PDB file of C-alpha atoms and ligand atoms in Angstrom:
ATOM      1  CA  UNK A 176      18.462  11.362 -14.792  1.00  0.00           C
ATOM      2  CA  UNK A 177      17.390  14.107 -16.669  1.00  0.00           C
ATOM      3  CA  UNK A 178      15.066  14.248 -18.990  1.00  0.00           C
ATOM      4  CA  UNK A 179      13.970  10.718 -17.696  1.00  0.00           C
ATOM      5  CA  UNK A 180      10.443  10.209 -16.383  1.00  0.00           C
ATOM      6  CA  UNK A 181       9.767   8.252 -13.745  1.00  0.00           C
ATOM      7  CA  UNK A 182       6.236   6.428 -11.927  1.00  0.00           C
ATOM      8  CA  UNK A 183       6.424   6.055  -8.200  1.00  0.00           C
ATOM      9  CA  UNK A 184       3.605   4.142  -7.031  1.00  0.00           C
ATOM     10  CA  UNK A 185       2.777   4.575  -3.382  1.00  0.00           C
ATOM     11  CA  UNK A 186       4.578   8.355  -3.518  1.00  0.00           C
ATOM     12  CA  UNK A 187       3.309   9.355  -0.034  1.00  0.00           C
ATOM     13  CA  UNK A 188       3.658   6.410   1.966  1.00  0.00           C
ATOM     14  CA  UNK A 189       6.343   5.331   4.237  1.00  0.00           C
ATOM     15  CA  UNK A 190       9.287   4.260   1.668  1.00  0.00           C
ATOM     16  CA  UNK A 191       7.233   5.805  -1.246  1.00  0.00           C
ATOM     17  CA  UNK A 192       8.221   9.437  -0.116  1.00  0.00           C
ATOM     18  CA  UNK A 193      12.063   8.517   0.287  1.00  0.00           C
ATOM     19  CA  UNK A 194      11.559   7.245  -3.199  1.00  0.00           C
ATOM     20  CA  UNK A 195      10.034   9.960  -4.757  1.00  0.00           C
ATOM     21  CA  UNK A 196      12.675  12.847  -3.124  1.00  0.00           C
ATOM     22  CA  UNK A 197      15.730  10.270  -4.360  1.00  0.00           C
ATOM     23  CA  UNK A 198      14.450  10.665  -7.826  1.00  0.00           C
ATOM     24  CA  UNK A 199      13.981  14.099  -8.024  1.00  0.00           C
ATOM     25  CA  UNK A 200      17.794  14.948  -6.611  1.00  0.00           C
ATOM     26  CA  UNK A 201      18.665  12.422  -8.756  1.00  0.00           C
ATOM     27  CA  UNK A 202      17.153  15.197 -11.535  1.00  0.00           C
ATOM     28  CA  UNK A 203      14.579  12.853 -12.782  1.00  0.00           C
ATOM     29  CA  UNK A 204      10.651  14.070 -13.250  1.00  0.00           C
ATOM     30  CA  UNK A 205       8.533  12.569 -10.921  1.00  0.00           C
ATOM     31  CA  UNK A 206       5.200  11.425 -11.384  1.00  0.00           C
ATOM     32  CA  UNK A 207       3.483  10.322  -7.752  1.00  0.00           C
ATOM     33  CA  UNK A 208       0.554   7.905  -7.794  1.00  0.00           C
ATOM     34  CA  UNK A 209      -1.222   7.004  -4.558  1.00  0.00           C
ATOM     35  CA  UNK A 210      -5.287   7.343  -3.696  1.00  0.00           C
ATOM     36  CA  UNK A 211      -5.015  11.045  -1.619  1.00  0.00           C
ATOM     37  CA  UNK A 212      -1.528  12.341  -3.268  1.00  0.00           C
ATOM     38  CA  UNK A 213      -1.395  15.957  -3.840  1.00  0.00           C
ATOM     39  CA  UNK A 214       1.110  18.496  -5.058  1.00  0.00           C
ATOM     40  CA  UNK A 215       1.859  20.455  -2.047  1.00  0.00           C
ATOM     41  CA  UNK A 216       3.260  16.681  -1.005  1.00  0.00           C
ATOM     42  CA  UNK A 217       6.602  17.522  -2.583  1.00  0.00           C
ATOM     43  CA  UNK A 218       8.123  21.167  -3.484  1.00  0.00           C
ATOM     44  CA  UNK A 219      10.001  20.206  -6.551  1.00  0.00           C
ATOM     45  CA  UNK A 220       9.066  21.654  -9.717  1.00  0.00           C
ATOM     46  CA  UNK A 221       9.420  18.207 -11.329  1.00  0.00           C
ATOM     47  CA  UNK A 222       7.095  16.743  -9.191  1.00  0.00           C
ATOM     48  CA  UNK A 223       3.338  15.670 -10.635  1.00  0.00           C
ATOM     49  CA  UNK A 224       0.665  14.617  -8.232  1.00  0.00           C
ATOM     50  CA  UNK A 225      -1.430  11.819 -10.034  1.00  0.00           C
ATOM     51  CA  UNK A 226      -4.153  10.972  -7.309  1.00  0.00           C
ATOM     52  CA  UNK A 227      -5.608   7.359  -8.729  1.00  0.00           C
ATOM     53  CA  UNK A 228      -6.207   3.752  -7.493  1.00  0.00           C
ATOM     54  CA  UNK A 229      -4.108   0.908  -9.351  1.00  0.00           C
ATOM     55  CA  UNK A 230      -5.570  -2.416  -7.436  1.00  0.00           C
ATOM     56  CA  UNK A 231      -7.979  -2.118 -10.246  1.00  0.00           C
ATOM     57  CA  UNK A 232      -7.689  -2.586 -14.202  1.00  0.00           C
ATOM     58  CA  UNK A 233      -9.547   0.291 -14.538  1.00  0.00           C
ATOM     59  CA  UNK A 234      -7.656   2.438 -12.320  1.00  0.00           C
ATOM     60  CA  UNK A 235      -4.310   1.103 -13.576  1.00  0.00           C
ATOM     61  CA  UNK A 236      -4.725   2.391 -16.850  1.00  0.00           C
ATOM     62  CA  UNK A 237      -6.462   5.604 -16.574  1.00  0.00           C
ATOM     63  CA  UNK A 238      -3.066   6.612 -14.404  1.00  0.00           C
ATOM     64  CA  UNK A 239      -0.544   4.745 -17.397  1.00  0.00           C
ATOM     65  CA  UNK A 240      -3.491   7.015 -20.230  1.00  0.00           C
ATOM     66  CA  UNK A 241      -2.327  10.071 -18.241  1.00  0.00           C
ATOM     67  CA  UNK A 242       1.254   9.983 -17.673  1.00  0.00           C
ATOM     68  CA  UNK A 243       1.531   8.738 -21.309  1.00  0.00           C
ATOM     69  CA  UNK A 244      -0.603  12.044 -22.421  1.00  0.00           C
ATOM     70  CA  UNK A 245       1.434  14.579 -20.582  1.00  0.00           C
ATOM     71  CA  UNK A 246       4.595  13.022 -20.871  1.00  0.00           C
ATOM     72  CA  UNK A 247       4.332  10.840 -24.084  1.00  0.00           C
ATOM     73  CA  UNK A 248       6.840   8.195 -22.589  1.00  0.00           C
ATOM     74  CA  UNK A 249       7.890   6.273 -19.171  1.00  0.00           C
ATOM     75  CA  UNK A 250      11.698   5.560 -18.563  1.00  0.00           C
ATOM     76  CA  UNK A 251      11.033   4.068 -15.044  1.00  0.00           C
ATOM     77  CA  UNK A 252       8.567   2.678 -12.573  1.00  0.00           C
ATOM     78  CA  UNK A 253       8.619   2.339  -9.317  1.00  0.00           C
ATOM     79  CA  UNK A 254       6.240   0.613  -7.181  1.00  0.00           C
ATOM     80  CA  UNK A 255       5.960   0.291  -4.014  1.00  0.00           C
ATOM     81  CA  UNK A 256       2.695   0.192  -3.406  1.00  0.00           C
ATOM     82  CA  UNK A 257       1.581  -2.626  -0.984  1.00  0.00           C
ATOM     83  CA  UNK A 258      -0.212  -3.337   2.604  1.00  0.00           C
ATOM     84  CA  UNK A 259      -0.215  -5.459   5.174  1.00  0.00           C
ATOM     85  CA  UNK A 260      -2.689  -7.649   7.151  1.00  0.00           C
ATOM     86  CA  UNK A 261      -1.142 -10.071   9.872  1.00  0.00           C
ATOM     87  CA  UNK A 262      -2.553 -12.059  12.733  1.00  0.00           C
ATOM     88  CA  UNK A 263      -5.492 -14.535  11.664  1.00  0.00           C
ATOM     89  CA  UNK A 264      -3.681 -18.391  10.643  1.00  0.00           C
ATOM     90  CA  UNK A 265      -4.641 -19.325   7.437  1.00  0.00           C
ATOM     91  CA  UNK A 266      -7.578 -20.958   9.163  1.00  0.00           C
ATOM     92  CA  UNK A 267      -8.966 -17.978  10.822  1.00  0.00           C
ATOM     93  CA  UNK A 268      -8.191 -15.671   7.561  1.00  0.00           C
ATOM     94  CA  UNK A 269     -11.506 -14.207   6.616  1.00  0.00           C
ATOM     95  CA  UNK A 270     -12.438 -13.571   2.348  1.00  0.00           C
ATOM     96  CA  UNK A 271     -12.195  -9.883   2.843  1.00  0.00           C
ATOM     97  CA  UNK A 272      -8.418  -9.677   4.207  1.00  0.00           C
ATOM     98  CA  UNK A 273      -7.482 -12.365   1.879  1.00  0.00           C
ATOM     99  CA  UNK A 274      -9.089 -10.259  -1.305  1.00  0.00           C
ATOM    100  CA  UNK A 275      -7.555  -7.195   0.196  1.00  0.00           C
ATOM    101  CA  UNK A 276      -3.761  -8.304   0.157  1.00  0.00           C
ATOM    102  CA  UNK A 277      -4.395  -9.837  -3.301  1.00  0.00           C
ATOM    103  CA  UNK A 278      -5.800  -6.413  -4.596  1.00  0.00           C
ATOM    104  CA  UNK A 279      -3.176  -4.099  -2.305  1.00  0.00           C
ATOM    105  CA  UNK A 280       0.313  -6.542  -3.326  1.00  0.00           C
ATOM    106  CA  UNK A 281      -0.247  -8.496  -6.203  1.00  0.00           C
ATOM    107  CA  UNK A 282      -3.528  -7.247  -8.273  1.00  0.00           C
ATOM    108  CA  UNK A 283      -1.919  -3.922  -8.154  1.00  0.00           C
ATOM    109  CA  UNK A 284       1.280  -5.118  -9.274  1.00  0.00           C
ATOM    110  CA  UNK A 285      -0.288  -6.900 -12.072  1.00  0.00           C
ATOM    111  CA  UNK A 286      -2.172  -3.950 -13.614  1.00  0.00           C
ATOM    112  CA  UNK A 287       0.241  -1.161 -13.249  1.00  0.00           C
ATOM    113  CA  UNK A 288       2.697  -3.505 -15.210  1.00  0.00           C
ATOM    114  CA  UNK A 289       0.807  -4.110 -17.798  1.00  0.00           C
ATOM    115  CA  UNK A 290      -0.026  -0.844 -18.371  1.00  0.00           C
ATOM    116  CA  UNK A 291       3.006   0.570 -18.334  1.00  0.00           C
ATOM    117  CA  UNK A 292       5.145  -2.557 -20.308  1.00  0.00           C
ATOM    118  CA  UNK A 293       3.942  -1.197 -23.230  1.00  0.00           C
ATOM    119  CA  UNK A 294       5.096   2.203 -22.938  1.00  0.00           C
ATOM    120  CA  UNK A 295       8.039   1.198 -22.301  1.00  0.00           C
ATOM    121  CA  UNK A 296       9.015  -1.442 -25.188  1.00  0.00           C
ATOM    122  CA  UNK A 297       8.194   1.542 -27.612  1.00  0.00           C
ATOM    123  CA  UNK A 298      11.181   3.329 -26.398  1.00  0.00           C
ATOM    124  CA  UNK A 299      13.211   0.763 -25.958  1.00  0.00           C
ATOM    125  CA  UNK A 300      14.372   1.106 -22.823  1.00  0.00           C
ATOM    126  CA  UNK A 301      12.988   0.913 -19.297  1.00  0.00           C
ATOM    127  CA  UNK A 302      13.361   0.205 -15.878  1.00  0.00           C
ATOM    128  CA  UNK A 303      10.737  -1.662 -13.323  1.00  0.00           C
ATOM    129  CA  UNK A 304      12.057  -1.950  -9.667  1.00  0.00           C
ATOM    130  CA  UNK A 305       8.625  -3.298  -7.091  1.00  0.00           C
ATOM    131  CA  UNK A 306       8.901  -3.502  -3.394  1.00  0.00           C
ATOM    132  CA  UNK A 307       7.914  -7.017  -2.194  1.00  0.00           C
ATOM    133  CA  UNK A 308       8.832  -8.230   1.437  1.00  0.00           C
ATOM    134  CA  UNK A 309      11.132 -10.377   3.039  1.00  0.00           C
ATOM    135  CA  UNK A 310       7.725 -12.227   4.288  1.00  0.00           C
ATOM    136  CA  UNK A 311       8.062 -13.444   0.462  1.00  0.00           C
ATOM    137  CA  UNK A 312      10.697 -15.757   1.214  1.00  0.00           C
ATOM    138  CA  UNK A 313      10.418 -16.445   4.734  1.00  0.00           C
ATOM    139  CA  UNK A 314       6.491 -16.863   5.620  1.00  0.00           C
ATOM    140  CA  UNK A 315       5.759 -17.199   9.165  1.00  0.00           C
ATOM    141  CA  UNK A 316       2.651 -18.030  11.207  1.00  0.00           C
ATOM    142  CA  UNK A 317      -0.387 -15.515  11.498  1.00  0.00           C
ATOM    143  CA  UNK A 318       1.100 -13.314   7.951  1.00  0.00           C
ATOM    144  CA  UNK A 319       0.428 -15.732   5.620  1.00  0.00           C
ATOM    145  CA  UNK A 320      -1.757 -14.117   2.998  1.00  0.00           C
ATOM    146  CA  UNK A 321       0.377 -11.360   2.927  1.00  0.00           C
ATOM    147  CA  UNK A 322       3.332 -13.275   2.589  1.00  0.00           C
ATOM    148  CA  UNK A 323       1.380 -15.386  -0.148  1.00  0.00           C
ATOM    149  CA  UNK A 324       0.465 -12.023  -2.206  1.00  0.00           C
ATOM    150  CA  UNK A 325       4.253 -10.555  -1.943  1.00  0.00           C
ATOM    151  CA  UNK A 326       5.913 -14.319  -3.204  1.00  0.00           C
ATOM    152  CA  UNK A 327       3.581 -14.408  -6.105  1.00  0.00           C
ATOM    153  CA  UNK A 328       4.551 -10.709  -6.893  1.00  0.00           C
ATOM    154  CA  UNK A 329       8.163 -11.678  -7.008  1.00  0.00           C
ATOM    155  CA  UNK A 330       7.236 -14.437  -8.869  1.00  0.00           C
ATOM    156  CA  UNK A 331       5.246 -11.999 -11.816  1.00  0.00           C
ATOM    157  CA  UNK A 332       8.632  -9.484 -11.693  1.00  0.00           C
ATOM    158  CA  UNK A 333      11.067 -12.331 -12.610  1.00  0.00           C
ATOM    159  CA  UNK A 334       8.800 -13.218 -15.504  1.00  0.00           C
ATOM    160  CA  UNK A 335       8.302  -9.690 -16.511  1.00  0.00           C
ATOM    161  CA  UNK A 336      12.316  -9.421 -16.204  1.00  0.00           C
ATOM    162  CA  UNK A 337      12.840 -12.861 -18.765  1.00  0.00           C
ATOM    163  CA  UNK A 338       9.724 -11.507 -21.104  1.00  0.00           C
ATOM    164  CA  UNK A 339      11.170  -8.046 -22.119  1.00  0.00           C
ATOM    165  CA  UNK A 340      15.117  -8.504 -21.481  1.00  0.00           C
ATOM    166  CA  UNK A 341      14.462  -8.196 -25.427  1.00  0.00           C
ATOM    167  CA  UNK A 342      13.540  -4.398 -25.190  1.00  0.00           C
ATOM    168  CA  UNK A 343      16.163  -3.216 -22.986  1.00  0.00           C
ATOM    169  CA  UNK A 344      13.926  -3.357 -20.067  1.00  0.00           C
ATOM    170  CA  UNK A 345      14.987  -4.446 -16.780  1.00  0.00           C
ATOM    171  CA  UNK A 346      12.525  -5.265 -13.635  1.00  0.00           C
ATOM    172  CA  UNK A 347      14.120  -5.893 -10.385  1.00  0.00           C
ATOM    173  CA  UNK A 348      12.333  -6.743  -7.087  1.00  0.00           C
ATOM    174  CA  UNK A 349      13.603  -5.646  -3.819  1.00  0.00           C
ATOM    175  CA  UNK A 350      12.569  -7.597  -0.307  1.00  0.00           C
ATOM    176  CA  UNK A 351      12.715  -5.297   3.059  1.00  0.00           C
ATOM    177  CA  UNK A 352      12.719  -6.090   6.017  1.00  0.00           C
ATOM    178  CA  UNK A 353      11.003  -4.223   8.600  1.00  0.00           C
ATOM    179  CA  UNK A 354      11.180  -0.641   7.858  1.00  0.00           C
ATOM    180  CA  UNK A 355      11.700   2.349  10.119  1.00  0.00           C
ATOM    181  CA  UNK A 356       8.405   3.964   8.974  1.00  0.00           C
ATOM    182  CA  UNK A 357       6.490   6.481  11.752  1.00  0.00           C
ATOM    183  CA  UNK A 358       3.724   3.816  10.953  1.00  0.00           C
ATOM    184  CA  UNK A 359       6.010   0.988  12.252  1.00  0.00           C
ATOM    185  CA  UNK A 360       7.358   3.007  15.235  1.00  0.00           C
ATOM    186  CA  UNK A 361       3.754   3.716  16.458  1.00  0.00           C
ATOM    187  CA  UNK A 362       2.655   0.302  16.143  1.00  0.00           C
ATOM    188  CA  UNK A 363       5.705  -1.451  17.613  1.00  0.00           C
ATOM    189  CA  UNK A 364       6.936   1.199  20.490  1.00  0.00           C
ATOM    190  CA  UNK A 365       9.274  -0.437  22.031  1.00  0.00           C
ATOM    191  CA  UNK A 366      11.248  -2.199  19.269  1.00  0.00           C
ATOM    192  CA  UNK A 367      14.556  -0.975  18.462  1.00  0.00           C
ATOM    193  CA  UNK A 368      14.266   1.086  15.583  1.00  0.00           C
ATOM    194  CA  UNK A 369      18.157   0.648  14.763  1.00  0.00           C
ATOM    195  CA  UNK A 370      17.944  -2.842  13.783  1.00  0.00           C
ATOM    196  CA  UNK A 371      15.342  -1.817  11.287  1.00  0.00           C
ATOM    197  CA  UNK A 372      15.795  -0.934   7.245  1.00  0.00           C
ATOM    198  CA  UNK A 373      16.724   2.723   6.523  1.00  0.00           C
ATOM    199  CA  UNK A 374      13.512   3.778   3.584  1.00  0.00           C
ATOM    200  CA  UNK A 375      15.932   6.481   2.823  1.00  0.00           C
ATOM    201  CA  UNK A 376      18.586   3.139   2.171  1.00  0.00           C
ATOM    202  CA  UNK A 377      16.058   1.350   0.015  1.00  0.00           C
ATOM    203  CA  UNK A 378      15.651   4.467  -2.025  1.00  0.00           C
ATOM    204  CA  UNK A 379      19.320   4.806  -2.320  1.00  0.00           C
ATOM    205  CA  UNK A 380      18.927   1.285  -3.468  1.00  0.00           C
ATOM    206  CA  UNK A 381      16.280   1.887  -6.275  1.00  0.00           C
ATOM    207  CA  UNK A 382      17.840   5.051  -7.637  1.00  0.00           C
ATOM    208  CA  UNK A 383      20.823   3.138  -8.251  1.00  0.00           C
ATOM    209  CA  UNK A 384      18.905   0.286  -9.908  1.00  0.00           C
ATOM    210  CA  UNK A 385      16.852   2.560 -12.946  1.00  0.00           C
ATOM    211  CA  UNK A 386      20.647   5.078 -13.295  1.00  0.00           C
ATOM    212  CA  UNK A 387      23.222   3.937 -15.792  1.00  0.00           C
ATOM    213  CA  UNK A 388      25.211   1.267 -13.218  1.00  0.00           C
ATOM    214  CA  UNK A 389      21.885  -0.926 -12.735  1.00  0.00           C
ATOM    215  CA  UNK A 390      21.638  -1.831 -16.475  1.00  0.00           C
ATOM    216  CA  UNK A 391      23.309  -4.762 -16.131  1.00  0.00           C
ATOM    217  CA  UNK A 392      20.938  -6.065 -13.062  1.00  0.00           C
ATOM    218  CA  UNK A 393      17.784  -8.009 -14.410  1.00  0.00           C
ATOM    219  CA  UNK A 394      15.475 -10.242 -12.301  1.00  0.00           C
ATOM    220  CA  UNK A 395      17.138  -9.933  -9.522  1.00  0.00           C
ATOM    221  CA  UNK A 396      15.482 -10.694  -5.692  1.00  0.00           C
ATOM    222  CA  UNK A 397      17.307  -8.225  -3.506  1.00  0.00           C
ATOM    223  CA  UNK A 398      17.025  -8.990  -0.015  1.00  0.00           C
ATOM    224  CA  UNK A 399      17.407  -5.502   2.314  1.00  0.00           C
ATOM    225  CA  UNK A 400      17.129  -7.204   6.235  1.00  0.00           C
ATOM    226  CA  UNK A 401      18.917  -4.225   8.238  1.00  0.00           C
ATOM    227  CA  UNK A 402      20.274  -6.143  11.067  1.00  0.00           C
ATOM    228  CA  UNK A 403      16.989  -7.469  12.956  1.00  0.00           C
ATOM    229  CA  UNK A 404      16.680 -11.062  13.134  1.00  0.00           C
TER     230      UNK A 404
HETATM  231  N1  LIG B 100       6.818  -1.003   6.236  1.00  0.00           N
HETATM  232  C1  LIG B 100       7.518  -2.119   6.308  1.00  0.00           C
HETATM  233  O1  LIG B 100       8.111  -2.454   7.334  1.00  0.00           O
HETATM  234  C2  LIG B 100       7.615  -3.002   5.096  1.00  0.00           C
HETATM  235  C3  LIG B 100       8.380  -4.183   5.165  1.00  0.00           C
HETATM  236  C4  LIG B 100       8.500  -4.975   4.029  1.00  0.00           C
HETATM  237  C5  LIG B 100       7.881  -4.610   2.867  1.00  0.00           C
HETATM  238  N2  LIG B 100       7.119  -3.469   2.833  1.00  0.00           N
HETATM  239  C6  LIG B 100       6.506  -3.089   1.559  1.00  0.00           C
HETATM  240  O2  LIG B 100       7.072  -1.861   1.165  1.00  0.00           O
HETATM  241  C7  LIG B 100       6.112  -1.088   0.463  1.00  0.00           C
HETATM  242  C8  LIG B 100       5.958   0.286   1.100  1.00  0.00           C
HETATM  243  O3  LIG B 100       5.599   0.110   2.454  1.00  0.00           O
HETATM  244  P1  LIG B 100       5.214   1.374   3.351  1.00  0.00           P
HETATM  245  O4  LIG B 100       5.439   1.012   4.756  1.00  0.00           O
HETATM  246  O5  LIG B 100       5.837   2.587   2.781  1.00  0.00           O
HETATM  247  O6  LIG B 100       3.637   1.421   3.086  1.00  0.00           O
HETATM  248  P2  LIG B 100       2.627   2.641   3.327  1.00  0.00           P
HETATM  249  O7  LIG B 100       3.267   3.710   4.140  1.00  0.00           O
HETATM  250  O8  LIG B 100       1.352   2.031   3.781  1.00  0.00           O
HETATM  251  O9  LIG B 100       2.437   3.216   1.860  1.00  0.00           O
HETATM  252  C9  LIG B 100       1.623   2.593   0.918  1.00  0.00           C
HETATM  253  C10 LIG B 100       1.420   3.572  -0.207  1.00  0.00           C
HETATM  254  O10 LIG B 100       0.564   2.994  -1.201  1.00  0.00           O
HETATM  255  C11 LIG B 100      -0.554   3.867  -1.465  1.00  0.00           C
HETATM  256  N3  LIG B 100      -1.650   2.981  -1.819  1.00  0.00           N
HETATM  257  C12 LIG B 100      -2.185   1.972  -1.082  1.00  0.00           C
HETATM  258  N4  LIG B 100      -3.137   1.328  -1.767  1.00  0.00           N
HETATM  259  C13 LIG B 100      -3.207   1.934  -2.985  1.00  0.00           C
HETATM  260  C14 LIG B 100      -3.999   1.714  -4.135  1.00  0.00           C
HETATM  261  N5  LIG B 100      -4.921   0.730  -4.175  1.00  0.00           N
HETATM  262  N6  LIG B 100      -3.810   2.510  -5.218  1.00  0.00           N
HETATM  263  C15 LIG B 100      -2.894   3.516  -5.178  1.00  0.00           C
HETATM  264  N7  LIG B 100      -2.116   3.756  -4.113  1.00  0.00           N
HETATM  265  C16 LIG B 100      -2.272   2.981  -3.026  1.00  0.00           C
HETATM  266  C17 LIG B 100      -0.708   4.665  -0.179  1.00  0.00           C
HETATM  267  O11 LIG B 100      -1.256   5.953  -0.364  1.00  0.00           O
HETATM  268  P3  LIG B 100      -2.837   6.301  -0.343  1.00  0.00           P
HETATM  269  O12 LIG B 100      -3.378   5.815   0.953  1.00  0.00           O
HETATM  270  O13 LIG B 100      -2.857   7.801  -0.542  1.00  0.00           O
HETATM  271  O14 LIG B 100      -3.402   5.561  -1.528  1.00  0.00           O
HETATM  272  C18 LIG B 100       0.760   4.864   0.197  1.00  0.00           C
HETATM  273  O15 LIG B 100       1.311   5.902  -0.606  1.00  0.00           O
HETATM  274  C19 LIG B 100       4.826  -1.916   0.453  1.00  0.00           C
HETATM  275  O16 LIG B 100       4.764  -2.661  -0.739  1.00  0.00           O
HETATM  276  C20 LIG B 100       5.017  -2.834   1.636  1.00  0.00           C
HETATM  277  O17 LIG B 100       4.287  -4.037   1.523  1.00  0.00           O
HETATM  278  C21 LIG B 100       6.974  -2.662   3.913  1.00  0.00           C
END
């Protein structure tokens, strides 16, 4: 992946750091968005902190304005920014979790994209892999406003997948299951973490998807379960 630049949303988070240290062995440069990012996150000499807030239009851009200034193109995106709210029914969900998974899954998802879709039908060539949730396709009681947010994410990828097929773009969408994040093993202590989805795995996953073999996969729904449930 030389010479290729690459946008990973969400660098520092759980799956987002995986992400982020897959593409730089893979040789790619690495541009890492999240709110409190900094440079001393990763070592690499390819890496670029971009601190910035994409669950706004705003926001979105000014990070798409700067990588296209100091790098003049984008070859991929990643994004895997997202967050989760469960517990309330749909009858006990109160307006500021439901606006918060809108802005956190799919508002962010919206903005970044189109942002960056136009960077990347200049070239000619691009490659958009987002991290929804298995919750997309199997909802379940007390997580449904998540699980709302992350199916109509999937839902804006396989459109963005059919809308620039034209321009050598591809945009895949990848579902976890529940990940073995530190933030996952502190909140559920006595689960067994074995069962659950390797990040490292799902960055394995995406690094294949945006090299040469993945240029055949478009608007696909890839479903990564590990072997709970
Ligand atoms: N963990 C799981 O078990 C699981 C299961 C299924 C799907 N998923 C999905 O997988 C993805 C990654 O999950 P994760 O566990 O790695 O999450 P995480 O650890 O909470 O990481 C989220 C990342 O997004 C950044 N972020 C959050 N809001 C942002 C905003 N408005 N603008 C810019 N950056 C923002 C965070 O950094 P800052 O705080 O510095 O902004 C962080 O880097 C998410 O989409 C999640 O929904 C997770």
């Amino acid at each position: 992946m030389k010479d290729k630049i690459a946008l990973v949303t969400g660098a520092n988070g759980g799956l987002g750091t995986s992400v982020t240290q897959a593409l730089l062995d893979a040789g790619a440069m690495v541009v890492g968005l999240s709110r409190k990012i900094e440079q001393s996150d990763f070592s690499s000499p390819n890496f670029t902190a971009l601190p910035g807030e994409i669950s706004t239009a705003s926001g979105a851009k000014a990070a798409m304005d700067t990588v296209v200034s100091r790098f003049r193109k984008l070859d991929i995106l990643a994004h895997t920014v997202g967050g989760f709210a469960g517990g309330q029914s749909i009858a006990e969900t109160d307006d500021a979790t439901f606006q918060r998974m809108f802005d956190v899954n799919l508002n962010s998802t919206f903005y970044i994209l189109r942002a960056a879709i136009p960077v990347m039908r200049k070239t000619g060539n691009g490659r958009i892999v987002a991290i929804g949730s298995r919750a997309a396709l199997e909802p379940g009681a007390g997580v449904g406003v998540y699980s709302a947010s992350k199916a109509a994410m999937v839902s804006l990828i396989r459109t963005i997948a059919q809308e620039n097929k034209d321009a050598g773009i591809t945009a895949n969408v990848i579902l976890p299951g529940t990940m073995d994040t530190p933030v996952n093993r502190k909140s559920m202590p006595n689960s067994d973490f074995s069962k659950w989805v390797r990040p490292a795995a799902v960055a394995s996953l995406i690094a294949w998807l945006v090299g040469d073999a993945g240029r055949d996969v478009n608007g696909a729904v890839i479903p990564v379960y590990g072997s709970e449930g």
